Amino acid sequence: MQKPLNPDIRRRGLLIGAASVATAATSVAKAQAPAANAPGTAAAAPSTATVSFTVNGQVRALELDTRTTLLDALRESLHLAGTKKGCDHGQCGACTAIVNGRRINSCLTLAVMHEGDSITTIEGLGTPDRLHPMQAAFVKHDGYQCGFCTSGQICSAVAVLGEIEAGIPSHASADLMAPAQATGAELRERMSGNICRCGAYSNIVDAIAEVAGRKA
Amino acid sequence: MKSFTYERARTPADAAAAAARTPGAKFIAGGTNLLDLMKLQIETPAHLIDVNGLALDRIEPTAEGGLRIGALVRNTDLAADARVRRDYAVLSRALLAGASGQLRNKATTAGNLLQRTRCPYFYDTNQPCNKRQPGTGCSAIGGFSRQHAIVGASEACIATYPSDMAVAMRALDATVETVRPDGPARSIPIAEFHRLPGDRPHVETILEPGELITAVTLPRPVGGKHLYRKVRDRASYAFALVSVAAIVQPDGTGRVALGGVAHKPWRIEAVEADLPRGARAVTARLLADAKPTQENAFKLTLVERSLAAVLAEARS
């Protein structure tokens, strides 16, 4: 049976400990990488590549195993752990980040494919002292329970309102040619790529509707 | 995920040539399907050729009065294009019925055409699957087959093709434009682009090794009402059990293509003459060769009812 944890070890400390283990593993992998990577000869040896992109306004240059997803680069290399790894297969939306103004699943894209891109994560939307209006609305409407999906929900919601403003239609739009509206049905359809296992959906829609300036 | 080397291609011809000369190479664009499969080691490319830098992200009018959709146009942009919404609404509707907002922002026109099946046995690497590992057998035959093909399947594979976009493109008589590694371009009618499984279900299209899709062209608009009806287990963000893409003219004539029933978008032009007679007559001929399993025989009824609903909506 597992021994009970020392109550002095807080969860945050454990998480930081886990992150440094992952960093050490990455350094070992780097040291074993061949100096030059001939195309198609990868075999078992990891292949690395360099990439530079802007994250929350800061330019970041990284040398990464080519297999590193944008999600893992954000979390493991840049220690921006606000973006969450849920399913890691593009099904749950917990990893949603905004890249060049568009929301994407950061788990289904390689970091090295984002040369020159501008990436916004939950850490770049607001701070505890100066919440983004969408963050404030989620707090006000209790748009979460456990909070694991929340950063993805909020990044997605911010982008959804941008998509509606840009006139992008959805499956819920009755008239493809009419301007898109932030109705409850539209918000539910547009947010369907973000799963909330606690089932806070109605409060999430209320929060987004308030920011959109109308009732759901 | 297996290790791979990575390069960014500069021109379509370079990309095709690199793919032909590098063993185990694959193109990557949106990556939403390929990376998913690489994580499961169902796809194990030794080399990835990133084609996102190729200037294939525009939608332009053709000399024939149609549209040329670049291979890298994202699903969101294609669905939102004002010309597509006005003249090819069935395509906008089909795209918006698929995936999630996040995935449509990444997924490309060419990548959507090349989506692999969502058969759960293809995804389960512990099970035999002729598509994943040729010659090992088909676990879906005799297994849980509710989602599977009812028509055009084989003894080797009963998987369905998951794209919504391609079903609308089939109804629109789209053409797939490619460039081959040795240089020449070719135009492939979408009806010929996807294969039925036969005894080689792992070969899903007629593309040659290294051949790169550069665009999809749509002929000039044909008018009529454009409808896409997708029936699935959830209201959003799920693959089709059955889908119907239809273009219906005021006199009741038109075109119909089906998704969720076969290894490719399912359309038989000859049966469309029966459209004014109603859904039953058309469905009977569209699915005349159907061989459903006990678990997916409901799709026969579902196709007829979905088509009936579409035709009623077209009349309203």
Short mmCIF file of C-alpha atoms in Angstrom, two decimals:
data_model
loop_
_atom_site.label_atom_id
_atom_site.label_comp_id
_atom_site.label_asym_id
_atom_site.label_seq_id
_atom_site.Cartn_x
_atom_site.Cartn_y
_atom_site.Cartn_z
CA MET A 1 0.00 0.00 0.00
CA GLN A 2 1.17 3.50 -0.77
CA LYS A 3 2.41 5.51 2.21
CA PRO A 4 0.43 8.65 2.99
CA LEU A 5 2.10 11.79 1.72
CA ASN A 6 3.94 14.01 4.13
CA PRO A 7 1.39 16.77 4.77
CA ASP A 8 4.20 19.34 4.54
CA ILE A 9 4.69 18.57 0.88
CA ARG A 10 2.16 20.78 -0.86
CA ARG A 11 0.67 19.91 -4.24
CA ARG A 12 2.44 22.84 -5.92
CA GLY A 13 5.79 21.55 -4.64
CA LEU A 14 5.09 18.12 -6.05
CA LEU A 15 4.20 19.61 -9.43
CA ILE A 16 7.41 21.62 -9.58
CA GLY A 17 9.37 18.52 -8.57
CA ALA A 18 7.74 16.55 -11.39
CA ALA A 19 8.55 19.32 -13.88
CA SER A 20 12.25 19.29 -13.02
CA VAL A 21 12.38 15.53 -13.54
CA ALA A 22 10.91 16.04 -17.01
CA THR A 23 13.47 18.75 -17.77
CA ALA A 24 16.31 16.46 -16.77
CA ALA A 25 14.97 13.74 -19.06
CA THR A 26 14.88 16.23 -21.95
CA SER A 27 18.52 17.21 -21.38
CA VAL A 28 19.59 13.57 -21.51
CA ALA A 29 17.66 13.10 -24.74
CA LYS A 30 19.36 16.16 -26.23
CA ALA A 31 22.82 14.89 -25.29
CA GLN A 32 22.15 11.63 -27.15
CA ALA A 33 20.87 13.34 -30.29
CA PRO A 34 23.05 13.08 -33.39
CA ALA A 35 24.90 16.24 -34.42
CA ALA A 36 23.28 16.26 -37.82
CA ASN A 37 19.97 14.69 -38.77
CA ALA A 38 19.95 13.12 -42.20
CA PRO A 39 16.36 13.07 -43.49
CA GLY A 40 14.57 9.78 -43.06
CA THR A 41 17.32 8.17 -40.97
CA ALA A 42 15.74 8.90 -37.61
CA ALA A 43 15.54 5.27 -36.42
CA ALA A 44 15.56 5.24 -32.62
CA ALA A 45 17.67 8.35 -32.04
CA PRO A 46 15.71 11.49 -31.23
CA SER A 47 15.94 14.24 -33.81
CA THR A 48 16.03 17.88 -32.71
CA ALA A 49 15.19 21.17 -34.38
CA THR A 50 15.18 24.80 -33.34
CA VAL A 51 12.13 27.04 -33.31
CA SER A 52 11.45 30.60 -32.24
CA PHE A 53 8.01 32.02 -31.48
CA THR A 54 6.37 34.65 -29.32
CA VAL A 55 4.51 33.48 -26.22
CA ASN A 56 2.39 36.05 -24.40
CA GLY A 57 4.46 38.85 -25.95
CA GLN A 58 7.89 37.36 -25.20
CA VAL A 59 10.15 35.88 -27.88
CA ARG A 60 11.17 32.34 -26.94
CA ALA A 61 13.80 30.30 -28.81
CA LEU A 62 13.89 26.57 -28.17
CA GLU A 63 15.77 23.51 -29.29
CA LEU A 64 13.36 20.62 -29.13
CA ASP A 65 12.91 16.98 -29.99
CA THR A 66 10.88 17.22 -33.21
CA ARG A 67 8.16 15.15 -31.54
CA THR A 68 7.44 17.86 -28.96
CA THR A 69 3.90 19.15 -29.27
CA LEU A 70 3.21 22.84 -28.77
CA LEU A 71 1.42 21.81 -25.57
CA ASP A 72 4.50 20.07 -24.17
CA ALA A 73 6.75 22.96 -25.23
CA LEU A 74 4.52 25.39 -23.32
CA ARG A 75 4.26 23.22 -20.23
CA GLU A 76 7.55 21.35 -20.00
CA SER A 77 10.02 23.74 -21.67
CA LEU A 78 8.49 27.13 -20.82
CA HIS A 79 6.78 26.03 -17.58
CA LEU A 80 3.51 27.67 -18.56
CA ALA A 81 1.39 25.03 -16.86
CA GLY A 82 -1.89 26.94 -17.20
CA THR A 83 -2.52 25.14 -20.50
CA LYS A 84 -3.66 21.66 -19.53
CA LYS A 85 -3.08 18.21 -20.95
CA GLY A 86 -6.38 16.35 -20.89
CA CYS A 87 -6.80 13.65 -23.53
CA ASP A 88 -3.72 14.64 -25.61
CA HIS A 89 -5.70 13.65 -28.75
CA GLY A 90 -7.69 16.78 -29.65
CA GLN A 91 -10.91 15.49 -28.16
CA CYS A 92 -11.29 17.45 -24.91
CA GLY A 93 -10.09 21.02 -25.58
CA ALA A 94 -8.22 21.43 -22.26
CA CYS A 95 -5.07 22.33 -24.24
CA THR A 96 -6.73 25.14 -26.23
CA ALA A 97 -4.35 28.04 -26.90
CA ILE A 98 -4.65 30.99 -29.26
CA VAL A 99 -2.12 31.01 -32.11
CA ASN A 100 -2.03 34.01 -34.45
CA GLY A 101 -5.47 34.97 -33.15
CA ARG A 102 -7.02 31.52 -33.66
CA ARG A 103 -7.85 28.90 -31.07
CA ILE A 104 -6.28 25.50 -31.69
CA ASN A 105 -5.66 22.25 -29.83
CA SER A 106 -2.02 22.71 -28.78
CA CYS A 107 -1.70 18.93 -28.29
CA LEU A 108 -2.25 18.23 -32.01
CA THR A 109 0.46 20.45 -33.43
CA LEU A 110 4.24 20.21 -33.32
CA ALA A 111 6.13 23.04 -31.65
CA VAL A 112 8.63 23.17 -34.54
CA MET A 113 5.77 23.99 -36.92
CA HIS A 114 5.23 27.36 -35.22
CA GLU A 115 8.29 29.33 -36.33
CA GLY A 116 7.51 33.05 -36.02
CA ASP A 117 4.00 32.49 -34.64
CA SER A 118 2.38 34.53 -31.90
CA ILE A 119 0.94 32.35 -29.13
CA THR A 120 -1.37 33.43 -26.32
CA THR A 121 -2.01 31.14 -23.37
CA ILE A 122 -4.22 31.63 -20.33
CA GLU A 123 -1.22 33.28 -18.61
CA GLY A 124 -1.21 35.93 -21.35
CA LEU A 125 -4.92 36.79 -21.19
CA GLY A 126 -4.97 38.26 -17.69
CA THR A 127 -3.29 38.17 -14.28
CA PRO A 128 -4.79 37.46 -10.85
CA ASP A 129 -4.83 41.23 -10.25
CA ARG A 130 -6.10 42.19 -13.68
CA LEU A 131 -8.39 39.46 -14.92
CA HIS A 132 -9.43 39.32 -18.56
CA PRO A 133 -13.20 40.05 -18.76
CA MET A 134 -13.79 36.41 -19.70
CA GLN A 135 -11.87 35.21 -16.64
CA ALA A 136 -13.87 37.59 -14.43
CA ALA A 137 -17.13 36.35 -15.96
CA PHE A 138 -16.18 32.71 -15.33
CA VAL A 139 -15.50 33.58 -11.67
CA LYS A 140 -18.75 35.53 -11.37
CA HIS A 141 -20.89 32.80 -12.95
CA ASP A 142 -19.05 29.87 -11.34
CA GLY A 143 -18.15 28.50 -14.77
CA TYR A 144 -16.20 25.54 -13.39
CA GLN A 145 -15.99 23.06 -10.60
CA CYS A 146 -12.61 21.30 -10.53
CA GLY A 147 -11.05 23.90 -12.86
CA PHE A 148 -9.00 21.53 -15.02
CA CYS A 149 -10.75 22.43 -18.28
CA THR A 150 -11.13 26.11 -17.38
CA SER A 151 -8.07 27.61 -19.06
CA GLY A 152 -9.01 25.83 -22.29
CA GLN A 153 -12.64 26.92 -21.92
CA ILE A 154 -11.60 30.55 -21.42
CA CYS A 155 -9.11 30.63 -24.32
CA SER A 156 -11.74 29.01 -26.51
CA ALA A 157 -14.47 31.42 -25.36
CA VAL A 158 -12.35 34.49 -26.05
CA ALA A 159 -11.68 33.20 -29.57
CA VAL A 160 -15.33 32.24 -30.11
CA LEU A 161 -16.45 35.84 -29.58
CA GLY A 162 -13.77 36.90 -32.07
CA GLU A 163 -15.09 34.35 -34.59
CA ILE A 164 -18.65 35.62 -34.18
CA GLU A 165 -17.45 39.21 -34.62
CA ALA A 166 -15.55 38.16 -37.76
CA GLY A 167 -18.80 36.74 -39.19
CA ILE A 168 -17.71 33.09 -39.23
CA PRO A 169 -20.87 30.93 -39.34
CA SER A 170 -21.46 27.76 -37.33
CA HIS A 171 -23.49 24.57 -37.55
CA ALA A 172 -26.13 26.37 -35.42
CA SER A 173 -26.47 29.31 -37.84
CA ALA A 174 -29.87 29.04 -39.55
CA ASP A 175 -28.89 31.50 -42.29
CA LEU A 176 -25.34 31.21 -43.60
CA MET A 177 -25.46 34.71 -45.09
CA ALA A 178 -26.80 36.52 -41.98
CA PRO A 179 -24.40 38.05 -39.42
CA ALA A 180 -23.51 35.55 -36.68
CA GLN A 181 -25.08 36.15 -33.26
CA ALA A 182 -23.94 35.11 -29.78
CA THR A 183 -27.13 33.22 -28.91
CA GLY A 184 -27.13 30.38 -26.41
CA ALA A 185 -27.47 27.83 -29.21
CA GLU A 186 -24.56 29.39 -31.10
CA LEU A 187 -22.32 29.46 -28.02
CA ARG A 188 -23.09 25.84 -27.13
CA GLU A 189 -22.31 24.67 -30.68
CA ARG A 190 -19.13 26.75 -30.96
CA MET A 191 -17.87 25.56 -27.56
CA SER A 192 -18.50 21.86 -28.31
CA GLY A 193 -14.76 21.18 -28.62
CA ASN A 194 -14.28 21.95 -24.91
CA ILE A 195 -15.45 19.20 -22.63
CA CYS A 196 -16.22 19.87 -18.94
CA ARG A 197 -16.39 16.66 -16.96
CA CYS A 198 -17.91 18.47 -13.98
CA GLY A 199 -20.75 19.62 -16.23
CA ALA A 200 -20.51 23.37 -15.65
CA TYR A 201 -21.80 24.00 -19.16
CA SER A 202 -24.80 26.21 -18.34
CA ASN A 203 -22.67 28.51 -16.17
CA ILE A 204 -19.98 28.61 -18.86
CA VAL A 205 -22.55 29.71 -21.44
CA ASP A 206 -23.86 32.36 -19.00
CA ALA A 207 -20.33 33.71 -18.52
CA ILE A 208 -19.62 33.90 -22.25
CA ALA A 209 -23.03 35.43 -22.97
CA GLU A 210 -22.40 38.16 -20.43
CA VAL A 211 -19.09 39.06 -22.06
CA ALA A 212 -20.79 38.98 -25.45
CA GLY A 213 -23.21 41.55 -24.05
CA ARG A 214 -26.42 39.61 -24.11
CA LYS A 215 -28.34 36.95 -22.23
CA ALA A 216 -28.03 33.33 -23.35
CA MET B 1 5.57 8.68 -30.95
CA LYS B 2 8.44 7.33 -33.11
CA SER B 3 11.30 9.70 -33.78
CA PHE B 4 11.32 11.54 -37.12
CA THR B 5 13.36 14.13 -38.97
CA TYR B 6 11.67 17.33 -40.08
CA GLU B 7 11.95 19.79 -42.95
CA ARG B 8 9.98 22.75 -44.26
CA ALA B 9 9.20 22.56 -47.98
CA ARG B 10 9.50 25.66 -50.18
CA THR B 11 7.53 24.77 -53.32
CA PRO B 12 4.99 22.04 -54.14
CA ALA B 13 7.43 20.46 -56.61
CA ASP B 14 10.20 20.42 -53.97
CA ALA B 15 7.84 18.87 -51.45
CA ALA B 16 6.80 16.10 -53.85
CA ALA B 17 10.42 15.41 -54.85
CA ALA B 18 11.54 15.29 -51.20
CA ALA B 19 8.72 12.87 -50.39
CA ALA B 20 9.68 10.58 -53.25
CA ARG B 21 13.39 10.48 -52.38
CA THR B 22 13.08 10.12 -48.58
CA PRO B 23 12.07 6.71 -47.20
CA GLY B 24 9.11 6.83 -44.85
CA ALA B 25 8.32 10.49 -45.57
CA LYS B 26 4.91 12.06 -45.06
CA PHE B 27 3.54 15.53 -45.65
CA ILE B 28 2.18 17.42 -42.67
CA ALA B 29 -0.19 20.40 -42.90
CA GLY B 30 -2.78 20.87 -40.13
CA GLY B 31 -1.58 17.65 -38.50
CA THR B 32 -4.80 17.10 -36.55
CA ASN B 33 -5.29 13.57 -37.86
CA LEU B 34 -1.67 12.59 -38.55
CA LEU B 35 -0.29 13.56 -35.11
CA ASP B 36 -3.18 11.81 -33.38
CA LEU B 37 -2.25 8.62 -35.26
CA MET B 38 1.50 9.13 -34.69
CA LYS B 39 0.96 9.31 -30.94
CA LEU B 40 -0.68 5.89 -31.16
CA GLN B 41 2.09 4.64 -33.49
CA ILE B 42 -0.51 3.80 -36.11
CA GLU B 43 1.39 6.21 -38.36
CA THR B 44 5.18 6.04 -37.97
CA PRO B 45 6.76 8.37 -40.56
CA ALA B 46 10.57 8.59 -40.39
CA HIS B 47 10.49 12.06 -41.95
CA LEU B 48 7.92 14.86 -41.98
CA ILE B 49 7.73 17.43 -44.76
CA ASP B 50 5.95 20.51 -43.43
CA VAL B 51 3.98 21.99 -46.34
CA ASN B 52 2.45 24.89 -44.42
CA GLY B 53 4.85 27.38 -46.01
CA LEU B 54 3.65 26.61 -49.55
CA ALA B 55 1.51 29.41 -51.00
CA LEU B 56 -1.56 27.20 -51.36
CA ASP B 57 -3.86 29.03 -48.94
CA ARG B 58 -6.03 31.05 -51.32
CA ILE B 59 -9.50 30.64 -52.80
CA GLU B 60 -9.59 32.05 -56.33
CA PRO B 61 -12.13 32.20 -59.16
CA THR B 62 -11.41 29.93 -62.14
CA ALA B 63 -11.72 30.91 -65.81
CA GLU B 64 -14.72 28.51 -66.02
CA GLY B 65 -16.68 30.46 -63.40
CA GLY B 66 -15.91 28.10 -60.52
CA LEU B 67 -13.56 28.27 -57.54
CA ARG B 68 -10.06 26.96 -56.98
CA ILE B 69 -9.50 26.12 -53.31
CA GLY B 70 -5.83 25.93 -52.30
CA ALA B 71 -4.81 22.72 -50.52
CA LEU B 72 -3.87 24.66 -47.37
CA VAL B 73 -7.11 26.65 -47.02
CA ARG B 74 -8.26 25.92 -43.47
CA ASN B 75 -11.70 24.39 -42.95
CA THR B 76 -12.85 27.49 -41.02
CA ASP B 77 -11.85 29.81 -43.87
CA LEU B 78 -13.43 27.64 -46.55
CA ALA B 79 -16.72 27.40 -44.64
CA ALA B 80 -16.74 31.18 -44.03
CA ASP B 81 -15.80 32.29 -47.56
CA ALA B 82 -18.62 34.50 -48.85
CA ARG B 83 -18.58 32.86 -52.32
CA VAL B 84 -18.75 29.36 -50.84
CA ARG B 85 -21.60 30.35 -48.50
CA ARG B 86 -23.56 31.88 -51.40
CA ASP B 87 -22.88 29.49 -54.30
CA TYR B 88 -21.75 26.22 -52.65
CA ALA B 89 -23.61 26.31 -49.35
CA VAL B 90 -23.66 22.51 -49.11
CA LEU B 91 -19.87 22.69 -48.69
CA SER B 92 -20.05 25.32 -45.92
CA ARG B 93 -22.73 23.29 -44.17
CA ALA B 94 -20.75 20.05 -44.39
CA LEU B 95 -17.57 21.67 -43.05
CA LEU B 96 -19.41 23.30 -40.14
CA ALA B 97 -21.00 19.95 -39.26
CA GLY B 98 -17.55 18.42 -38.78
CA ALA B 99 -15.06 18.45 -35.89
CA SER B 100 -14.75 21.39 -33.46
CA GLY B 101 -13.88 25.07 -33.88
CA GLN B 102 -10.31 24.40 -32.77
CA LEU B 103 -9.84 21.55 -35.25
CA ARG B 104 -11.43 23.45 -38.16
CA ASN B 105 -8.95 26.28 -37.53
CA LYS B 106 -6.06 23.87 -38.23
CA ALA B 107 -7.49 21.27 -40.60
CA THR B 108 -6.80 21.88 -44.28
CA THR B 109 -8.70 21.12 -47.48
CA ALA B 110 -6.17 18.51 -48.62
CA GLY B 111 -5.75 17.00 -45.17
CA ASN B 112 -9.51 16.66 -44.76
CA LEU B 113 -9.64 14.66 -48.02
CA LEU B 114 -6.95 12.34 -46.64
CA GLN B 115 -8.56 11.72 -43.24
CA ARG B 116 -8.26 8.13 -42.17
CA THR B 117 -11.11 6.05 -40.84
CA ARG B 118 -12.43 6.34 -37.28
CA CYS B 119 -13.10 2.60 -37.06
CA PRO B 120 -12.35 1.77 -33.41
CA TYR B 121 -10.50 -1.40 -34.42
CA PHE B 122 -8.17 0.64 -36.66
CA TYR B 123 -7.35 2.69 -33.55
CA ASP B 124 -6.93 -0.33 -31.26
CA THR B 125 -3.38 -1.51 -31.91
CA ASN B 126 -4.03 -4.74 -29.98
CA GLN B 127 -6.56 -5.90 -32.57
CA PRO B 128 -6.08 -7.26 -36.08
CA CYS B 129 -6.85 -4.69 -38.79
CA ASN B 130 -6.17 -5.04 -42.51
CA LYS B 131 -6.08 -1.28 -42.91
CA ARG B 132 -3.52 -0.71 -40.16
CA GLN B 133 -1.54 -3.92 -40.71
CA PRO B 134 -2.34 -5.55 -44.05
CA GLY B 135 -3.05 -9.26 -43.89
CA THR B 136 -3.94 -9.45 -40.20
CA GLY B 137 -7.71 -9.63 -40.65
CA CYS B 138 -10.70 -7.43 -39.87
CA SER B 139 -11.90 -7.19 -36.28
CA ALA B 140 -14.96 -5.16 -37.21
CA ILE B 141 -16.44 -8.04 -39.20
CA GLY B 142 -18.15 -10.02 -36.46
CA GLY B 143 -17.28 -7.31 -33.94
CA PHE B 144 -19.11 -4.19 -32.86
CA SER B 145 -20.12 -2.78 -36.24
CA ARG B 146 -22.77 -0.18 -35.50
CA GLN B 147 -20.74 2.63 -37.09
CA HIS B 148 -19.51 0.66 -40.07
CA ALA B 149 -20.12 0.57 -43.82
CA ILE B 150 -23.30 -0.86 -45.27
CA VAL B 151 -22.33 -0.58 -48.91
CA GLY B 152 -19.17 -0.98 -51.01
CA ALA B 153 -17.34 -2.87 -48.23
CA SER B 154 -15.29 -6.06 -48.68
CA GLU B 155 -14.32 -9.25 -46.88
CA ALA B 156 -11.17 -7.39 -45.80
CA CYS B 157 -12.63 -4.16 -44.40
CA ILE B 158 -15.95 -2.56 -43.47
CA ALA B 159 -14.56 0.80 -42.30
CA THR B 160 -16.22 4.07 -43.26
CA TYR B 161 -14.59 7.25 -44.50
CA PRO B 162 -15.14 10.04 -41.95
CA SER B 163 -14.99 13.33 -43.90
CA ASP B 164 -18.08 15.53 -44.18
CA MET B 165 -16.35 17.99 -46.52
CA ALA B 166 -15.66 15.35 -49.16
CA VAL B 167 -19.33 14.26 -49.24
CA ALA B 168 -20.32 17.80 -50.23
CA MET B 169 -17.46 17.97 -52.73
CA ARG B 170 -18.69 14.72 -54.29
CA ALA B 171 -22.15 16.28 -54.75
CA LEU B 172 -20.48 19.35 -56.27
CA ASP B 173 -18.39 17.31 -58.79
CA ALA B 174 -15.12 18.74 -57.43
CA THR B 175 -11.74 17.96 -58.96
CA VAL B 176 -8.56 17.25 -56.98
CA GLU B 177 -5.41 18.84 -58.43
CA THR B 178 -2.03 17.32 -57.64
CA VAL B 179 1.64 17.54 -58.50
CA ARG B 180 3.72 14.38 -58.87
CA PRO B 181 7.35 13.94 -57.81
CA ASP B 182 8.57 13.70 -61.42
CA GLY B 183 6.92 17.01 -62.27
CA PRO B 184 3.58 16.73 -64.03
CA ALA B 185 0.35 17.95 -62.48
CA ARG B 186 -2.88 16.00 -62.82
CA SER B 187 -6.59 16.56 -62.19
CA ILE B 188 -8.55 13.77 -60.52
CA PRO B 189 -12.37 13.81 -60.43
CA ILE B 190 -13.36 13.37 -56.78
CA ALA B 191 -15.46 10.34 -57.74
CA GLU B 192 -12.21 8.53 -58.61
CA PHE B 193 -10.04 9.95 -55.83
CA HIS B 194 -11.04 7.59 -53.00
CA ARG B 195 -10.92 3.80 -53.39
CA LEU B 196 -13.26 1.12 -52.15
CA PRO B 197 -11.44 -1.25 -49.77
CA GLY B 198 -11.37 -4.40 -51.91
CA ASP B 199 -8.48 -6.61 -50.79
CA ARG B 200 -6.17 -3.61 -50.15
CA PRO B 201 -8.01 -1.45 -47.59
CA HIS B 202 -4.77 0.24 -46.53
CA VAL B 203 -4.70 2.01 -49.91
CA GLU B 204 -7.37 4.66 -49.55
CA THR B 205 -6.83 6.97 -52.52
CA ILE B 206 -5.34 6.74 -56.00
CA LEU B 207 -2.51 9.13 -55.08
CA GLU B 208 0.94 7.85 -56.04
CA PRO B 209 3.87 7.87 -53.59
CA GLY B 210 5.02 11.48 -53.10
CA GLU B 211 2.07 12.96 -55.02
CA LEU B 212 0.94 16.21 -53.37
CA ILE B 213 -2.54 17.72 -53.48
CA THR B 214 -2.28 21.39 -54.50
CA ALA B 215 -5.94 22.40 -54.81
CA VAL B 216 -9.55 21.34 -55.14
CA THR B 217 -11.55 23.01 -57.90
CA LEU B 218 -15.31 23.44 -57.98
CA PRO B 219 -17.16 23.81 -61.28
CA ARG B 220 -19.39 26.84 -61.84
CA PRO B 221 -22.33 27.06 -59.41
CA VAL B 222 -25.38 24.94 -60.27
CA GLY B 223 -27.91 26.88 -58.14
CA GLY B 224 -30.66 25.05 -56.27
CA LYS B 225 -31.09 24.52 -52.55
CA HIS B 226 -27.96 23.27 -50.80
CA LEU B 227 -28.53 21.06 -47.76
CA TYR B 228 -26.36 18.90 -45.53
CA ARG B 229 -28.02 16.74 -42.91
CA LYS B 230 -25.79 14.85 -40.51
CA VAL B 231 -27.15 12.29 -38.05
CA ARG B 232 -24.85 11.40 -35.15
CA ASP B 233 -24.88 10.24 -31.55
CA ARG B 234 -24.32 13.77 -30.17
CA ALA B 235 -25.68 17.09 -31.44
CA SER B 236 -22.16 18.35 -32.10
CA TYR B 237 -18.56 17.20 -32.41
CA ALA B 238 -19.15 13.60 -33.49
CA PHE B 239 -18.68 11.62 -36.68
CA ALA B 240 -21.68 10.80 -38.85
CA LEU B 241 -23.72 7.65 -38.55
CA VAL B 242 -25.30 8.84 -41.78
CA SER B 243 -25.06 12.13 -43.62
CA VAL B 244 -26.82 13.44 -46.73
CA ALA B 245 -25.45 16.18 -49.00
CA ALA B 246 -28.07 17.36 -51.44
CA ILE B 247 -28.53 20.03 -54.08
CA VAL B 248 -32.20 20.23 -55.05
CA GLN B 249 -33.55 22.34 -57.94
CA PRO B 250 -37.00 23.99 -57.91
CA ASP B 251 -38.37 21.24 -60.23
CA GLY B 252 -37.33 18.53 -57.74
CA THR B 253 -34.34 17.26 -59.71
CA GLY B 254 -30.91 17.35 -58.12
CA ARG B 255 -27.93 15.50 -56.69
CA VAL B 256 -27.40 13.41 -53.57
CA ALA B 257 -24.26 12.06 -51.91
CA LEU B 258 -24.07 10.07 -48.67
CA GLY B 259 -21.53 10.00 -45.85
CA GLY B 260 -21.10 7.44 -43.06
CA VAL B 261 -22.20 4.48 -45.19
CA ALA B 262 -19.12 3.50 -47.20
CA HIS B 263 -15.33 3.65 -47.59
CA LYS B 264 -15.80 6.81 -49.71
CA PRO B 265 -18.51 9.44 -50.31
CA TRP B 266 -21.38 7.45 -51.82
CA ARG B 267 -23.08 8.82 -54.92
CA ILE B 268 -24.67 7.10 -57.91
CA GLU B 269 -25.55 9.71 -60.53
CA ALA B 270 -27.93 7.37 -62.43
CA VAL B 271 -30.36 7.11 -59.50
CA GLU B 272 -30.77 10.89 -59.19
CA ALA B 273 -33.37 10.86 -61.99
CA ASP B 274 -35.66 9.33 -59.35
CA LEU B 275 -35.33 12.29 -56.95
CA PRO B 276 -38.71 13.82 -57.92
CA ARG B 277 -40.28 10.46 -56.96
CA GLY B 278 -39.06 10.82 -53.40
CA ALA B 279 -36.64 9.40 -50.88
CA ARG B 280 -37.80 5.77 -50.93
CA ALA B 281 -37.20 5.27 -54.63
CA VAL B 282 -33.79 6.93 -54.54
CA THR B 283 -32.61 5.13 -51.39
CA ALA B 284 -33.66 1.75 -52.74
CA ARG B 285 -31.41 2.22 -55.75
CA LEU B 286 -28.55 3.99 -53.90
CA LEU B 287 -28.29 1.13 -51.43
CA ALA B 288 -29.42 -1.71 -53.71
CA ASP B 289 -26.13 -3.56 -53.09
CA ALA B 290 -26.06 -2.89 -49.35
CA LYS B 291 -24.82 -5.71 -47.10
CA PRO B 292 -25.39 -4.36 -43.60
CA THR B 293 -24.52 -6.23 -40.43
CA GLN B 294 -27.18 -6.91 -37.83
CA GLU B 295 -25.84 -3.93 -35.87
CA ASN B 296 -25.86 -1.34 -38.63
CA ALA B 297 -28.91 -2.34 -40.66
CA PHE B 298 -30.62 0.68 -39.04
CA LYS B 299 -28.57 2.85 -41.41
CA LEU B 300 -30.76 1.73 -44.34
CA THR B 301 -33.80 3.25 -42.68
CA LEU B 302 -31.83 6.22 -41.43
CA VAL B 303 -30.64 7.09 -44.94
CA GLU B 304 -34.17 7.01 -46.30
CA ARG B 305 -35.56 9.13 -43.48
CA SER B 306 -32.67 11.61 -43.64
CA LEU B 307 -33.10 11.98 -47.38
CA ALA B 308 -36.86 12.41 -46.93
CA ALA B 309 -36.21 15.17 -44.40
CA VAL B 310 -33.77 16.87 -46.75
CA LEU B 311 -36.21 16.74 -49.67
CA ALA B 312 -38.99 18.13 -47.46
CA GLU B 313 -36.72 20.96 -46.36
CA ALA B 314 -35.85 21.68 -49.99
CA ARG B 315 -39.54 22.01 -50.86
CA SER B 316 -40.32 24.30 -47.91
#
